Amino acid sequence: MNKTTRRTVIAGNWKMNKTPSEAEQLIGEILTAVSGKSTSGCEIVACVPYVDIDAAVKAAAGSVVKIGAENCHWAKSGAFTGEISADMLKACGVEYVIIGHSERRQYFGETDVTVNQRVKAALEAGLKVILCVGELLEQREQGITSEIVSLQTKIALMGINENQMSDIIIAYEPVWAIGTGKTATCEQADEVCGIIRNVIASLYSDKVAQATTIQYGGSMNAKNAKELLSMVNVDGGLIGGASLKAEDFAVIIEAAQ
Ligand code: 13P
């Protein structure tokens, strides 16, 4: 197992927080917080609400921070009131998009099948995907974490070829750890990220599995990031709450160096 075969990615998921002017300010604060520090050891992404994209792209232009969105629709265009297409995001200067976040699955009826459709649309538009998978608390207690996460991964990647895998990051986010302050232990995070890597090896090849970035997400913060990121199968983080505080986000970025 060799971590150097893949890139480390630290991504913030701002969720439904920040207006455009606040987004501009937060990107500025993040850039100030990381300035003068080494950032070459990881890629830095901020996934922001749709209405903040323009301000965030402008504020991050020419910097180390890349901008992502938090979802996209699977159709190119059409009668889908309230939705945004992958092409629209690309046209706004977005590089990344989160797909299949558990909050989308929980509150907005997202299924493994629609996640797969969205992944395909995003890749076709030339976006990089942060694909989220993770088990509920009762699923962990029932001892079916491996089955759930494997199934979610397999369905989400249906019809995705080996070449496209270089534009996919997988984020393991145990639902019970999101926004709860309850972090998975390093061993739990490493174990499930390893299970996901084995699924990728079975679908594609060991080479693809070793090259795929697999993040952990769920109450990652300035205090626990270093330990989580030291695990062999954990190649970065998808960070909610702590990504809204520039200083904390910068500490996590530092921990990834
Ligand atoms: P928290 O870091 O706030 O637990 O959120 C994690 C998450 O959902 C990132 O996508």
Coordinates of C-alpha atoms in Angstrom, one line a residue, residues 20-219:
P20 CA -22.1 35.7 -2.0
S21 CA -20.4 38.6 -0.1
E22 CA -19.7 36.3 2.8
A23 CA -18.3 33.7 0.4
E24 CA -15.9 36.2 -1.1
Q25 CA -14.8 37.1 2.4
L26 CA -14.3 33.5 3.6
I27 CA -12.3 32.6 0.5
G28 CA -10.1 35.6 1.2
E29 CA -9.7 34.5 4.8
I30 CA -8.7 31.0 3.7
L31 CA -6.1 32.4 1.3
T32 CA -4.7 34.6 4.0
A33 CA -4.6 31.7 6.5
V34 CA -2.7 29.4 4.1
S35 CA -0.4 32.1 2.7
G36 CA 3.3 31.5 3.4
K37 CA 2.5 27.9 4.3
S38 CA 3.2 24.9 2.1
T39 CA 0.1 23.7 0.3
S40 CA 1.8 21.6 -2.3
G41 CA 1.0 18.4 -0.4
C42 CA -2.7 18.6 -1.1
E43 CA -5.3 20.0 -3.5
I44 CA -7.7 22.5 -1.8
V45 CA -11.3 22.7 -2.8
A46 CA -14.3 24.8 -1.5
C47 CA -17.7 23.4 -2.5
V48 CA -20.1 26.3 -2.2
P49 CA -23.9 27.0 -2.7
Y50 CA -24.9 27.7 -6.3
V51 CA -25.5 31.4 -5.7
D52 CA -22.0 31.8 -4.2
I53 CA -20.2 30.2 -7.2
D54 CA -19.5 33.4 -9.1
A55 CA -18.2 35.3 -6.1
A56 CA -16.1 32.3 -5.0
V57 CA -14.6 31.6 -8.5
K58 CA -13.6 35.3 -8.7
A59 CA -12.2 35.4 -5.2
A60 CA -10.2 32.2 -5.7
A61 CA -9.0 33.0 -9.3
G62 CA -5.3 32.2 -9.7
S63 CA -5.0 30.9 -6.2
V64 CA -4.5 27.4 -4.8
V65 CA -8.2 27.1 -4.0
K66 CA -10.5 25.3 -6.5
I67 CA -14.2 25.8 -6.5
G68 CA -16.8 23.1 -6.4
A69 CA -20.6 22.9 -6.3
E70 CA -22.7 20.7 -4.0
N71 CA -24.8 18.9 -6.5
C72 CA -25.9 18.9 -10.1
H73 CA -28.8 17.4 -12.2
W74 CA -28.3 14.6 -14.6
A75 CA -30.1 16.1 -17.6
K76 CA -28.4 18.6 -19.9
S77 CA -31.4 21.0 -19.8
G78 CA -35.1 20.8 -19.5
A79 CA -38.2 21.2 -17.3
F80 CA -36.6 20.6 -13.9
T81 CA -37.6 23.5 -11.9
G82 CA -35.0 24.5 -9.3
E83 CA -32.3 22.3 -10.7
I84 CA -28.8 23.1 -12.1
S85 CA -27.1 21.2 -14.9
A86 CA -23.4 20.1 -14.9
D87 CA -22.9 22.2 -18.1
M88 CA -24.1 25.3 -16.2
L89 CA -21.7 24.7 -13.4
K90 CA -18.8 24.2 -15.9
A91 CA -19.7 27.4 -17.6
C92 CA -19.5 29.2 -14.2
G93 CA -15.9 28.1 -13.7
V94 CA -16.6 25.2 -11.3
E95 CA -14.1 22.3 -11.3
Y96 CA -15.6 19.9 -8.8
V97 CA -19.1 18.8 -7.8
I98 CA -20.2 16.8 -4.8
I99 CA -22.6 14.0 -5.7
G100 CA -24.7 11.7 -3.4
H101 CA -24.1 13.6 -0.2
S102 CA -26.1 11.8 2.6
E103 CA -28.1 15.0 3.2
R104 CA -29.3 14.8 -0.5
R105 CA -30.1 11.1 0.1
Q106 CA -31.8 11.7 3.4
Y107 CA -33.8 14.9 2.8
F108 CA -34.2 15.1 -1.0
G109 CA -34.9 11.5 -2.0
E110 CA -31.6 10.9 -3.8
T111 CA -31.1 7.3 -4.7
D112 CA -28.1 5.2 -5.8
V113 CA -29.6 5.3 -9.3
T114 CA -30.0 9.1 -9.5
V115 CA -26.5 9.4 -7.9
N116 CA -25.1 7.3 -10.8
Q117 CA -27.0 9.5 -13.4
R118 CA -25.6 12.6 -11.8
V119 CA -22.0 11.2 -11.7
K120 CA -22.2 10.4 -15.4
A121 CA -23.6 13.9 -16.3
A122 CA -20.9 15.6 -14.3
L123 CA -18.1 13.7 -15.9
E124 CA -19.5 14.3 -19.3
A125 CA -19.5 18.0 -18.6
G126 CA -15.8 17.8 -17.7
L127 CA -16.3 18.2 -13.9
K128 CA -14.5 16.3 -11.3
V129 CA -16.7 14.4 -8.9
I130 CA -16.6 14.0 -5.1
L131 CA -18.9 10.9 -4.7
C132 CA -20.2 10.4 -1.2
V133 CA -21.0 7.1 0.3
G134 CA -21.6 6.1 3.9
E135 CA -23.8 4.0 6.3
L136 CA -26.4 5.0 8.8
L137 CA -25.9 4.4 12.5
E138 CA -28.4 1.5 12.5
Q139 CA -26.6 -0.1 9.5
R140 CA -23.3 0.1 11.4
E141 CA -25.0 -1.5 14.4
Q142 CA -26.4 -4.2 12.3
G143 CA -22.9 -5.0 11.0
I144 CA -23.7 -4.2 7.4
T145 CA -21.5 -1.2 6.8
S146 CA -19.3 -3.0 4.3
E147 CA -22.3 -4.2 2.3
I148 CA -24.0 -0.8 2.3
V149 CA -20.9 1.2 1.3
S150 CA -19.9 -1.4 -1.3
L151 CA -23.3 -1.4 -2.9
Q152 CA -23.5 2.4 -2.9
T153 CA -20.1 2.6 -4.6
K154 CA -20.9 -0.1 -7.2
I155 CA -24.2 1.5 -8.3
A156 CA -22.8 5.0 -8.3
L157 CA -20.0 3.8 -10.6
M158 CA -22.2 1.8 -13.1
G159 CA -21.1 2.6 -16.6
I160 CA -18.1 4.6 -15.5
N161 CA -14.9 3.4 -17.3
E162 CA -11.4 3.2 -16.0
N163 CA -10.2 6.4 -17.7
Q164 CA -13.0 8.4 -16.1
M165 CA -12.0 7.1 -12.6
S166 CA -9.1 9.7 -12.6
D167 CA -11.8 12.4 -12.3
I168 CA -13.6 10.7 -9.3
I169 CA -12.8 11.1 -5.7
I170 CA -14.8 9.0 -3.2
A171 CA -15.7 10.5 0.2
Y172 CA -16.5 8.0 2.9
E173 CA -18.9 9.8 5.2
P174 CA -20.6 7.7 7.9
V175 CA -23.9 9.4 8.3
W176 CA -23.8 9.1 12.1
A177 CA -20.6 11.2 12.2
I178 CA -21.9 14.1 10.1
G179 CA -22.4 17.3 12.0
T180 CA -22.6 15.3 15.3
G181 CA -19.2 15.9 16.6
K182 CA -18.9 12.1 16.7
T183 CA -15.9 11.2 14.5
A184 CA -15.2 7.8 13.3
T185 CA -12.1 6.4 14.9
C186 CA -9.0 6.4 12.7
E187 CA -9.3 2.6 12.4
Q188 CA -13.0 2.8 11.4
A189 CA -12.2 5.4 8.8
D190 CA -9.2 3.5 7.4
E191 CA -11.1 0.2 7.4
V192 CA -14.1 1.5 5.3
C193 CA -11.9 3.5 3.0
G194 CA -9.9 0.3 2.5
I195 CA -13.2 -1.6 1.7
I196 CA -14.1 1.0 -0.9
R197 CA -10.6 0.7 -2.4
N198 CA -11.1 -3.1 -2.7
V199 CA -14.4 -2.5 -4.4
I200 CA -12.6 -0.2 -7.0
A201 CA -10.0 -2.9 -7.4
S202 CA -12.7 -5.5 -8.1
L203 CA -14.5 -3.2 -10.6
Y204 CA -11.4 -1.9 -12.4
S205 CA -7.9 -3.0 -11.3
D206 CA -5.5 -2.7 -8.4
K207 CA -3.7 0.1 -10.3
V208 CA -6.9 2.2 -10.5
A209 CA -7.7 1.4 -6.8
Q210 CA -4.3 2.6 -5.7
A211 CA -4.6 5.8 -7.8
T212 CA -8.1 6.7 -6.5
T213 CA -8.3 9.4 -3.8
I214 CA -10.6 8.3 -1.0
Q215 CA -11.5 11.0 1.6
Y216 CA -13.0 10.7 5.0
G217 CA -15.8 13.1 6.1
G218 CA -17.7 13.5 9.3
S219 CA -16.8 15.9 12.1

